[in-house]
mmCIF file of C-alpha atoms and ligand atoms in Angstrom:
data_model
loop_
_atom_site.group_PDB
_atom_site.id
_atom_site.type_symbol
_atom_site.label_atom_id
_atom_site.label_comp_id
_atom_site.label_asym_id
_atom_site.label_seq_id
_atom_site.Cartn_x
_atom_site.Cartn_y
_atom_site.Cartn_z
ATOM 1 C CA MET A 23 165.150 88.233 118.152
ATOM 2 C CA ASP A 24 164.505 91.934 118.564
ATOM 3 C CA LYS A 25 162.890 91.997 115.169
ATOM 4 C CA ILE A 26 160.476 89.269 116.204
ATOM 5 C CA ARG A 27 159.603 90.958 119.520
ATOM 6 C CA GLU A 28 159.132 94.293 117.761
ATOM 7 C CA LEU A 29 156.840 92.759 115.149
ATOM 8 C CA LYS A 30 154.816 90.965 117.824
ATOM 9 C CA GLU A 31 154.293 94.227 119.761
ATOM 10 C CA GLN A 32 153.382 96.061 116.578
ATOM 11 C CA PHE A 33 150.913 93.286 115.670
ATOM 12 C CA GLU A 34 149.263 93.418 119.118
ATOM 13 C CA ALA A 35 148.910 97.209 118.923
ATOM 14 C CA ARG A 36 147.372 96.937 115.467
ATOM 15 C CA LEU A 37 144.971 94.232 116.655
ATOM 16 C CA ALA A 38 143.844 96.355 119.613
ATOM 17 C CA LYS A 39 142.840 99.140 117.234
ATOM 18 C CA THR A 40 140.893 96.834 114.901
ATOM 19 C CA ASP A 41 137.195 97.148 115.562
ATOM 20 C CA ASN A 42 135.550 95.400 112.622
ATOM 21 C CA LEU A 43 135.880 92.224 110.553
ATOM 22 C CA THR A 44 136.864 93.977 107.305
ATOM 23 C CA LEU A 45 139.793 95.698 108.997
ATOM 24 C CA LEU A 46 140.758 92.450 110.680
ATOM 25 C CA ASP A 47 140.951 90.751 107.335
ATOM 26 C CA ARG A 48 143.308 93.464 106.188
ATOM 27 C CA VAL A 49 145.491 92.858 109.283
ATOM 28 C CA ARG A 50 145.585 89.143 108.476
ATOM 29 C CA VAL A 51 146.891 89.893 104.960
ATOM 30 C CA GLU A 52 149.372 92.484 106.233
ATOM 31 C CA TYR A 53 150.997 90.034 108.657
ATOM 32 C CA LEU A 54 150.282 86.545 107.421
ATOM 33 C CA GLY A 55 149.648 87.040 103.691
ATOM 34 C CA LYS A 56 152.156 86.042 100.996
ATOM 35 C CA LYS A 57 153.677 89.483 101.157
ATOM 36 C CA GLY A 58 152.925 89.940 104.868
ATOM 37 C CA SER A 59 155.516 91.087 107.448
ATOM 38 C CA ILE A 60 155.800 87.737 109.272
ATOM 39 C CA THR A 61 156.165 85.854 105.982
ATOM 40 C CA ALA A 62 158.856 88.394 104.989
ATOM 41 C CA LEU A 63 160.881 87.471 108.115
ATOM 42 C CA LEU A 64 161.030 83.867 106.932
ATOM 43 C CA LYS A 65 162.074 84.961 103.458
ATOM 44 C CA GLY A 66 164.889 87.120 104.902
ATOM 45 C CA MET A 67 166.569 84.153 106.614
ATOM 46 C CA LYS A 68 168.659 83.185 103.622
ATOM 47 C CA ASN A 69 171.669 85.253 104.801
ATOM 48 C CA LEU A 70 171.804 83.561 108.222
ATOM 49 C CA SER A 71 174.035 80.634 109.180
ATOM 50 C CA ASN A 72 172.455 77.200 109.443
ATOM 51 C CA GLU A 73 172.536 77.344 113.234
ATOM 52 C CA GLU A 74 170.857 80.802 113.302
ATOM 53 C CA LYS A 75 168.325 79.703 110.726
ATOM 54 C CA LYS A 76 167.197 76.877 112.998
ATOM 55 C CA SER A 77 166.442 78.972 116.073
ATOM 56 C CA PHE A 78 165.253 82.087 114.167
ATOM 57 C CA GLY A 79 163.006 79.934 111.937
ATOM 58 C CA ALA A 80 161.481 78.242 114.976
ATOM 59 C CA ASP A 81 160.763 81.619 116.610
ATOM 60 C CA VAL A 82 159.181 83.068 113.462
ATOM 61 C CA ASN A 83 156.975 80.003 113.094
ATOM 62 C CA LYS A 84 155.943 80.391 116.733
ATOM 63 C CA LEU A 85 155.015 84.026 116.023
ATOM 64 C CA LYS A 86 153.130 82.932 112.931
ATOM 65 C CA SER A 87 150.936 80.438 114.857
ATOM 66 C CA TYR A 88 150.511 82.969 117.664
ATOM 67 C CA ALA A 89 149.309 85.651 115.219
ATOM 68 C CA ALA A 90 146.913 83.220 113.506
ATOM 69 C CA LYS A 91 145.453 82.182 116.896
ATOM 70 C CA ARG A 92 145.095 85.816 118.036
ATOM 71 C CA ILE A 93 143.293 86.709 114.790
ATOM 72 C CA ASP A 94 140.857 83.798 115.244
ATOM 73 C CA GLU A 95 140.176 84.951 118.811
ATOM 74 C CA LYS A 96 139.592 88.486 117.564
ATOM 75 C CA VAL A 97 137.101 87.215 114.960
ATOM 76 C CA GLU A 98 135.098 85.561 117.726
ATOM 77 C CA GLU A 99 135.296 88.671 119.881
ATOM 78 C CA LEU A 100 134.108 90.978 117.054
ATOM 79 C CA ARG A 101 131.253 88.634 116.069
ATOM 80 C CA LYS A 102 130.066 88.478 119.662
ATOM 81 C CA ALA A 103 130.215 92.256 119.941
ATOM 82 C CA GLU A 104 128.209 92.597 116.728
ATOM 83 C CA ILE A 105 125.423 90.326 118.030
ATOM 84 C CA GLU A 106 125.355 92.195 121.338
ATOM 85 C CA ARG A 107 125.097 95.487 119.460
ATOM 86 C CA GLU A 108 122.177 94.135 117.376
ATOM 87 C CA ILE A 109 120.391 92.940 120.507
ATOM 88 C CA ALA A 110 120.891 96.309 122.174
ATOM 89 C CA GLU A 111 119.438 98.059 119.117
ATOM 90 C CA MET A 112 116.342 95.845 118.997
ATOM 91 C CA PRO A 113 113.087 97.441 120.149
ATOM 92 C CA GLN A 114 112.423 96.680 123.771
ATOM 93 C CA PHE A 115 109.212 94.776 124.443
ATOM 94 C CA ASP A 116 106.802 95.749 127.121
ATOM 95 C CA ILE A 117 105.467 92.438 128.350
ATOM 96 C CA THR A 118 102.730 94.142 130.354
ATOM 97 C CA VAL A 119 100.915 95.419 127.207
ATOM 98 C CA PRO A 120 97.674 93.414 126.756
ATOM 99 C CA ALA A 121 97.711 90.945 123.826
ATOM 100 C CA ASN A 122 95.960 91.824 120.568
ATOM 101 C CA THR A 123 93.142 89.306 120.608
ATOM 102 C CA ALA A 124 91.324 90.533 117.462
ATOM 103 C CA ARG A 125 90.277 87.546 115.324
ATOM 104 C CA GLY A 126 91.157 87.320 111.663
ATOM 105 C CA SER A 127 88.458 86.774 109.076
ATOM 106 C CA TYR A 128 88.039 84.588 106.030
ATOM 107 C CA HIS A 129 88.295 86.057 102.563
ATOM 108 C CA PRO A 130 84.855 86.382 100.905
ATOM 109 C CA ILE A 131 85.936 83.993 98.141
ATOM 110 C CA THR A 132 86.923 81.370 100.722
ATOM 111 C CA LEU A 133 83.499 81.758 102.351
ATOM 112 C CA VAL A 134 81.622 81.320 99.063
ATOM 113 C CA GLN A 135 83.890 78.469 98.006
ATOM 114 C CA ARG A 136 83.218 76.582 101.236
ATOM 115 C CA GLN A 137 79.508 77.197 100.893
ATOM 116 C CA CYS A 138 79.511 75.760 97.352
ATOM 117 C CA GLU A 139 81.665 72.834 98.426
ATOM 118 C CA ASN A 140 79.214 71.963 101.192
ATOM 119 C CA ILE A 141 76.274 72.140 98.813
ATOM 120 C CA PHE A 142 77.919 69.870 96.275
ATOM 121 C CA LYS A 143 79.245 67.513 98.929
ATOM 122 C CA SER A 144 75.694 67.108 100.209
ATOM 123 C CA MET A 145 74.739 66.042 96.665
ATOM 124 C CA GLY A 146 77.456 63.376 96.580
ATOM 125 C CA PHE A 147 80.236 65.269 94.790
ATOM 126 C CA THR A 148 83.899 64.916 95.767
ATOM 127 C CA VAL A 149 86.061 68.047 96.116
ATOM 128 C CA GLU A 150 89.339 67.880 94.203
ATOM 129 C CA ASP A 151 92.488 69.943 94.507
ATOM 130 C CA TYR A 152 94.601 70.667 91.436
ATOM 131 C CA PRO A 153 97.890 72.526 90.783
ATOM 132 C CA GLU A 154 98.026 76.071 89.430
ATOM 133 C CA VAL A 155 100.984 75.354 87.148
ATOM 134 C CA VAL A 156 99.955 72.874 84.462
ATOM 135 C CA THR A 157 100.969 71.654 81.021
ATOM 136 C CA ASP A 158 99.596 72.704 77.652
ATOM 137 C CA TYR A 159 98.103 69.214 77.367
ATOM 138 C CA GLU A 160 96.147 69.540 80.636
ATOM 139 C CA CYS A 161 94.856 73.058 80.014
ATOM 140 C CA PHE A 162 94.128 72.837 76.299
ATOM 141 C CA GLU A 163 94.869 69.718 74.293
ATOM 142 C CA SER A 164 93.160 67.223 76.598
ATOM 143 C CA VAL A 165 89.991 69.340 76.525
ATOM 144 C CA ASN A 166 89.717 69.413 72.749
ATOM 145 C CA ILE A 167 91.680 72.625 72.133
ATOM 146 C CA PRO A 168 94.549 71.548 69.865
ATOM 147 C CA LYS A 169 97.579 73.766 69.199
ATOM 148 C CA HIS A 170 96.716 76.798 67.027
ATOM 149 C CA HIS A 171 92.964 76.403 67.699
ATOM 150 C CA PRO A 172 91.352 79.875 67.664
ATOM 151 C CA ALA A 173 89.656 79.135 71.032
ATOM 152 C CA ARG A 174 93.070 79.666 72.649
ATOM 153 C CA ASP A 175 92.812 83.369 71.767
ATOM 154 C CA MET A 176 89.958 83.741 74.271
ATOM 155 C CA GLN A 177 92.342 82.975 77.128
ATOM 156 C CA ASP A 178 95.476 85.137 77.006
ATOM 157 C CA THR A 179 97.857 82.737 78.727
ATOM 158 C CA TYR A 180 100.885 83.257 80.960
ATOM 159 C CA TYR A 181 103.506 80.774 79.758
ATOM 160 C CA LEU A 182 106.497 79.843 81.884
ATOM 161 C CA THR A 183 109.979 79.536 80.421
ATOM 162 C CA ASN A 184 109.898 75.753 80.932
ATOM 163 C CA GLY A 185 106.885 75.424 78.602
ATOM 164 C CA GLN A 186 104.340 74.996 81.403
ATOM 165 C CA LEU A 187 101.670 77.618 82.051
ATOM 166 C CA LEU A 188 99.496 79.154 84.748
ATOM 167 C CA LYS A 189 96.127 77.506 84.337
ATOM 168 C CA THR A 190 93.620 79.759 82.611
ATOM 169 C CA GLN A 191 90.662 77.579 83.497
ATOM 170 C CA THR A 192 89.822 74.882 86.020
ATOM 171 C CA SER A 193 88.932 72.699 83.016
ATOM 172 C CA ALA A 194 92.660 71.862 83.103
ATOM 173 C CA ALA A 195 91.804 69.217 85.715
ATOM 174 C CA GLN A 196 89.065 67.486 83.689
ATOM 175 C CA ASN A 197 91.292 64.877 82.054
ATOM 176 C CA ALA A 198 93.002 63.908 85.324
ATOM 177 C CA ILE A 199 89.663 63.534 87.102
ATOM 178 C CA LEU A 200 88.155 61.419 84.321
ATOM 179 C CA ARG A 201 91.215 59.182 84.560
ATOM 180 C CA LYS A 202 91.155 59.119 88.380
ATOM 181 C CA TYR A 203 87.523 57.972 88.672
ATOM 182 C CA GLY A 204 86.946 56.385 85.222
ATOM 183 C CA LYS A 205 87.909 52.896 86.346
ATOM 184 C CA ASP A 206 85.329 52.918 89.159
ATOM 185 C CA LEU A 207 82.680 54.125 86.716
ATOM 186 C CA ILE A 208 83.414 51.452 84.126
ATOM 187 C CA GLU A 209 84.015 48.539 86.481
ATOM 188 C CA ASN A 210 81.607 49.304 89.327
ATOM 189 C CA GLY A 211 79.085 51.724 87.793
ATOM 190 C CA VAL A 212 79.966 54.528 90.267
ATOM 191 C CA PRO A 213 79.142 57.880 88.600
ATOM 192 C CA ILE A 214 81.886 60.499 88.424
ATOM 193 C CA LYS A 215 80.696 63.489 90.472
ATOM 194 C CA ALA A 216 83.446 65.955 91.232
ATOM 195 C CA ILE A 217 83.969 69.648 91.771
ATOM 196 C CA PHE A 218 87.363 71.316 91.585
ATOM 197 C CA PRO A 219 87.760 74.916 92.711
ATOM 198 C CA GLY A 220 90.945 76.772 91.806
ATOM 199 C CA ARG A 221 92.724 79.989 91.027
ATOM 200 C CA CYS A 222 93.001 80.891 87.333
ATOM 201 C CA PHE A 223 95.234 83.398 85.560
ATOM 202 C CA ARG A 224 94.731 85.344 82.349
ATOM 203 C CA ASN A 225 96.599 88.315 80.972
ATOM 204 C CA GLU A 226 93.491 90.522 80.918
ATOM 205 C CA ALA A 227 92.966 94.249 81.127
ATOM 206 C CA THR A 228 91.198 94.620 84.456
ATOM 207 C CA ASP A 229 87.901 96.398 85.038
ATOM 208 C CA ALA A 230 85.056 96.158 87.570
ATOM 209 C CA SER A 231 84.271 92.548 86.589
ATOM 210 C CA HIS A 232 87.600 91.264 85.187
ATOM 211 C CA GLU A 233 90.790 90.406 87.015
ATOM 212 C CA ASN A 234 93.978 88.731 85.824
ATOM 213 C CA THR A 235 93.751 86.386 88.829
ATOM 214 C CA PHE A 236 90.365 84.960 89.732
ATOM 215 C CA PHE A 237 88.695 81.814 91.013
ATOM 216 C CA GLN A 238 86.556 79.325 89.188
ATOM 217 C CA MET A 239 84.858 76.209 90.420
ATOM 218 C CA GLU A 240 84.503 73.498 87.873
ATOM 219 C CA GLY A 241 82.077 70.639 88.238
ATOM 220 C CA MET A 242 81.624 67.429 86.322
ATOM 221 C CA MET A 243 79.216 64.512 86.366
ATOM 222 C CA VAL A 244 79.571 61.463 84.127
ATOM 223 C CA ASP A 245 77.342 58.383 84.066
ATOM 224 C CA ARG A 246 75.013 56.569 81.741
ATOM 225 C CA ASP A 247 72.118 58.707 80.447
ATOM 226 C CA ILE A 248 73.160 62.059 81.866
ATOM 227 C CA SER A 249 71.300 64.857 80.100
ATOM 228 C CA ILE A 250 70.927 68.624 80.057
ATOM 229 C CA SER A 251 68.048 68.307 82.578
ATOM 230 C CA ASN A 252 70.520 66.956 85.154
ATOM 231 C CA LEU A 253 72.800 69.896 84.455
ATOM 232 C CA ILE A 254 70.018 72.461 84.929
ATOM 233 C CA PHE A 255 68.858 70.758 88.134
ATOM 234 C CA PHE A 256 72.287 70.921 89.777
ATOM 235 C CA MET A 257 72.887 74.525 88.681
ATOM 236 C CA LYS A 258 69.534 75.703 90.038
ATOM 237 C CA THR A 259 69.946 73.831 93.321
ATOM 238 C CA MET A 260 73.382 75.323 93.840
ATOM 239 C CA LEU A 261 72.310 78.907 93.113
ATOM 240 C CA SER A 262 69.174 78.794 95.262
ATOM 241 C CA GLU A 263 71.225 77.361 98.155
ATOM 242 C CA VAL A 264 73.955 79.990 97.816
ATOM 243 C CA PHE A 265 71.594 82.957 97.564
ATOM 244 C CA ARG A 266 68.828 81.491 99.766
ATOM 245 C CA ARG A 267 66.223 83.030 97.465
ATOM 246 C CA ASP A 268 64.906 82.764 93.954
ATOM 247 C CA VAL A 269 67.461 84.138 91.535
ATOM 248 C CA LYS A 270 66.631 84.838 87.925
ATOM 249 C CA VAL A 271 68.898 82.979 85.524
ATOM 250 C CA ARG A 272 69.018 82.706 81.765
ATOM 251 C CA LEU A 273 70.609 80.115 79.537
ATOM 252 C CA ARG A 274 72.031 81.109 76.156
ATOM 253 C CA PRO A 275 73.987 79.090 73.666
ATOM 254 C CA GLY A 276 77.739 79.366 74.242
ATOM 255 C CA PHE A 277 80.754 77.940 72.496
ATOM 256 C CA PHE A 278 83.461 75.991 74.306
ATOM 257 C CA PRO A 279 85.397 73.301 72.431
ATOM 258 C CA PHE A 280 85.047 70.867 75.336
ATOM 259 C CA VAL A 281 81.228 70.834 75.472
ATOM 260 C CA GLU A 282 78.563 70.104 72.901
ATOM 261 C CA PRO A 283 76.019 71.631 73.201
ATOM 262 C CA GLY A 284 77.431 74.496 75.273
ATOM 263 C CA PHE A 285 75.629 77.192 77.265
ATOM 264 C CA GLU A 286 76.229 80.404 79.103
ATOM 265 C CA LEU A 287 74.309 80.608 82.342
ATOM 266 C CA ASP A 288 73.817 84.242 83.310
ATOM 267 C CA ILE A 289 72.489 85.516 86.588
ATOM 268 C CA ASN A 290 70.341 88.616 87.037
ATOM 269 C CA CYS A 291 72.725 91.225 88.483
ATOM 270 C CA LEU A 292 72.094 91.369 92.226
ATOM 271 C CA ILE A 293 74.047 94.596 92.629
ATOM 272 C CA CYS A 294 71.703 96.743 90.536
ATOM 273 C CA GLY A 295 68.712 94.363 90.554
ATOM 274 C CA GLY A 296 68.943 94.068 86.765
ATOM 275 C CA GLU A 297 68.804 97.802 86.050
ATOM 276 C CA GLY A 298 72.374 97.934 84.701
ATOM 277 C CA CYS A 299 75.611 98.999 86.417
ATOM 278 C CA SER A 300 79.394 98.850 85.895
ATOM 279 C CA SER A 301 79.606 95.385 87.493
ATOM 280 C CA CYS A 302 77.294 93.876 84.844
ATOM 281 C CA LYS A 303 78.530 96.118 82.049
ATOM 282 C CA HIS A 304 75.100 97.861 82.114
ATOM 283 C CA SER A 305 73.316 94.782 80.747
ATOM 284 C CA GLY A 306 71.489 93.710 83.925
ATOM 285 C CA TRP A 307 73.005 90.201 83.563
ATOM 286 C CA LEU A 308 76.284 88.753 84.712
ATOM 287 C CA GLU A 309 77.981 85.890 82.909
ATOM 288 C CA LEU A 310 78.465 83.447 85.767
ATOM 289 C CA CYS A 311 78.591 79.843 84.757
ATOM 290 C CA PRO A 312 79.321 78.457 81.319
ATOM 291 C CA CYS A 313 78.362 74.815 81.036
ATOM 292 C CA GLY A 314 77.369 72.059 78.670
ATOM 293 C CA MET A 315 77.456 68.391 77.810
ATOM 294 C CA ILE A 316 81.014 67.031 77.798
ATOM 295 C CA HIS A 317 82.335 66.661 74.252
ATOM 296 C CA PRO A 318 82.885 63.017 73.135
ATOM 297 C CA ASN A 319 86.552 63.821 72.358
ATOM 298 C CA VAL A 320 87.141 64.876 75.984
ATOM 299 C CA LEU A 321 85.551 61.702 77.354
ATOM 300 C CA ARG A 322 87.548 59.572 74.926
ATOM 301 C CA GLU A 323 90.804 61.346 75.864
ATOM 302 C CA GLY A 324 89.979 60.599 79.517
ATOM 303 C CA GLY A 325 89.583 56.893 78.757
ATOM 304 C CA ILE A 326 85.768 56.824 78.763
ATOM 305 C CA ASP A 327 83.671 55.543 75.876
ATOM 306 C CA PRO A 328 81.328 58.364 74.727
ATOM 307 C CA ASP A 329 78.944 55.856 73.167
ATOM 308 C CA GLU A 330 78.250 54.390 76.589
ATOM 309 C CA TYR A 331 78.580 57.359 78.908
ATOM 310 C CA THR A 332 77.567 61.024 78.828
ATOM 311 C CA GLY A 333 78.202 63.848 81.218
ATOM 312 C CA PHE A 334 77.923 67.537 81.934
ATOM 313 C CA ALA A 335 80.529 70.075 83.004
ATOM 314 C CA PHE A 336 80.309 73.621 84.285
ATOM 315 C CA GLY A 337 82.838 76.355 85.066
ATOM 316 C CA LEU A 338 81.393 78.585 87.754
ATOM 317 C CA GLY A 339 82.991 82.019 88.152
ATOM 318 C CA LEU A 340 83.558 81.805 91.901
ATOM 319 C CA THR A 341 84.939 85.326 92.201
ATOM 320 C CA ARG A 342 81.872 86.762 90.498
ATOM 321 C CA LEU A 343 79.621 84.645 92.680
ATOM 322 C CA ALA A 344 81.299 86.166 95.753
ATOM 323 C CA MET A 345 80.686 89.642 94.277
ATOM 324 C CA MET A 346 76.979 88.886 93.876
ATOM 325 C CA GLU A 347 76.659 87.270 97.296
ATOM 326 C CA TYR A 348 78.316 90.143 99.139
ATOM 327 C CA LYS A 349 77.326 92.939 96.741
ATOM 328 C CA ILE A 350 80.918 93.854 95.979
ATOM 329 C CA LYS A 351 80.825 96.334 93.126
ATOM 330 C CA ASP A 352 84.412 96.084 91.950
ATOM 331 C CA ILE A 353 86.223 92.753 91.553
ATOM 332 C CA ARG A 354 89.558 94.491 92.181
ATOM 333 C CA ASP A 355 88.619 95.008 95.856
ATOM 334 C CA LEU A 356 88.880 91.246 96.327
ATOM 335 C CA ASN A 357 92.563 91.129 95.387
ATOM 336 C CA SER A 358 93.396 94.457 97.000
ATOM 337 C CA GLY A 359 94.722 92.957 100.218
ATOM 338 C CA SER A 360 92.899 95.726 102.089
ATOM 339 C CA LEU A 361 91.986 94.215 105.442
ATOM 340 C CA LYS A 362 89.588 97.063 106.103
ATOM 341 C CA ALA A 363 87.564 96.094 103.036
ATOM 342 C CA LEU A 364 87.871 92.332 103.379
ATOM 343 C CA ALA A 365 87.329 91.915 107.117
ATOM 344 C CA GLN A 366 83.689 93.045 106.842
ATOM 345 C CA PHE A 367 82.569 89.592 105.758
ATOM 346 C CA SER A 368 82.083 87.245 108.631
ATOM 347 C CA ASP A 369 81.969 83.508 108.769
ATOM 348 C CA ASP A 370 78.476 82.261 109.615
ATOM 349 C CA GLU A 371 79.594 78.672 110.089
HETATM 350 C C1 FA5 B 20 85.838 78.871 80.894
HETATM 351 O O1 FA5 B 20 86.861 79.151 81.497
HETATM 352 C C2 FA5 B 20 85.432 77.440 80.712
HETATM 353 N N1 FA5 B 20 86.512 76.585 81.106
HETATM 354 C C3 FA5 B 20 84.204 77.164 81.538
HETATM 355 C C4 FA5 B 20 83.506 75.880 81.202
HETATM 356 C C5 FA5 B 20 83.738 74.768 81.969
HETATM 357 C C6 FA5 B 20 82.602 75.827 80.160
HETATM 358 C C7 FA5 B 20 83.095 73.577 81.675
HETATM 359 C C8 FA5 B 20 81.937 74.667 79.867
HETATM 360 C C9 FA5 B 20 82.191 73.533 80.631
HETATM 361 P P1 FA5 B 20 85.049 81.354 80.630
HETATM 362 O O2 FA5 B 20 86.293 81.820 80.004
HETATM 363 O O3 FA5 B 20 83.795 81.943 80.150
HETATM 364 O O4 FA5 B 20 84.953 79.738 80.454
HETATM 365 O O5 FA5 B 20 85.143 81.553 82.205
HETATM 366 C C10 FA5 B 20 84.219 80.974 83.096
HETATM 367 C C11 FA5 B 20 83.768 81.967 84.145
HETATM 368 O O6 FA5 B 20 84.929 82.427 84.837
HETATM 369 C C12 FA5 B 20 83.125 83.241 83.568
HETATM 370 O O7 FA5 B 20 81.749 83.056 83.375
HETATM 371 C C13 FA5 B 20 83.407 84.233 84.682
HETATM 372 O O8 FA5 B 20 82.431 84.126 85.685
HETATM 373 C C14 FA5 B 20 84.743 83.775 85.198
HETATM 374 N N2 FA5 B 20 85.804 84.580 84.579
HETATM 375 C C15 FA5 B 20 86.400 84.437 83.375
HETATM 376 N N3 FA5 B 20 87.314 85.372 83.168
HETATM 377 C C16 FA5 B 20 87.336 86.135 84.276
HETATM 378 C C17 FA5 B 20 88.114 87.279 84.713
HETATM 379 N N4 FA5 B 20 89.054 87.796 83.970
HETATM 380 N N5 FA5 B 20 87.859 87.805 85.928
HETATM 381 C C18 FA5 B 20 86.895 87.245 86.711
HETATM 382 N N6 FA5 B 20 86.156 86.177 86.384
HETATM 383 C C19 FA5 B 20 86.369 85.638 85.183
#
């Protein structure tokens, strides 16, 4: 009995000195573990008579449950103390300080995107949302760029380990949109008129006009008898609305496997007025909006008969449009996250 009392007193003294959970765990092992002192008492009973075993065993078991209960209580106590310590260390708030009521501001790309969306919506286009992670089929194969086609080299792609990729172009949504609205076109004669803005990713060396993450806004119209004149009309309307003045544009032939014929629509650099600067690579022109008549293979892949329907598509460089609109000389400022730089552009809406 003395042994038990002694051990209990020793345990209590040890517990009183334990001031953290790691030490407490050690105490638990020392007393209640396989080789712990209380367990050892039970093991040492073999030399006792049956009668002694009964009462000694009962007392040791009582001590065992007591120790386990005391350890659980101590855990609670230490946890509580830890939380109280954390609260005490937290910075104290002065509730009398006036609130910061400064308003946030929209990113320049968001502003230009909304402006373009409103213009196209007013011309009967729908605005579509599309994921940033897509399949090889969506980004390339469905838009007439088969595997190993050299056109893939123009877009240095980030592939994911599961075989999907970060979309390099908003054209990745073309097939899905043709399929989404094709039925209404064929059965009810409703033209497909959609725009789909989105973030694109390419593993590019960055400079004043190239980023590895940038925005495009794709547009598509499909109906009977759509021609290049329709394409030029919509492009010109959009640009004159965005810039609210006459902007010089030029159209040159351009190659994209998903359009035939294809064009590059360049805009006279608004930063240098066409004189030449780093933003336009000293040419006076900025490549802004490739476009063209949708290739028959793309229409066919989207479930639309190219002998009956034609359409145009364009891939507006939204980030570059924002640069022109707000005279931002270096594209990298737009992704910089610098609030000082970005908060200068206000929302006129
Ligand atoms: C395309 O991505 C085609 N999908 C566009 C298209 C759509 C053509 C429909 C025909 C029909 P391109 O790689 O040229 O094409 O990119 C389109 C626009 O995105 C460029 O004119 C440019 O304004 C912008 N752009 C491309 N790469 C970058 C970049 N690294 N940084 C910023 N803007 C870029």
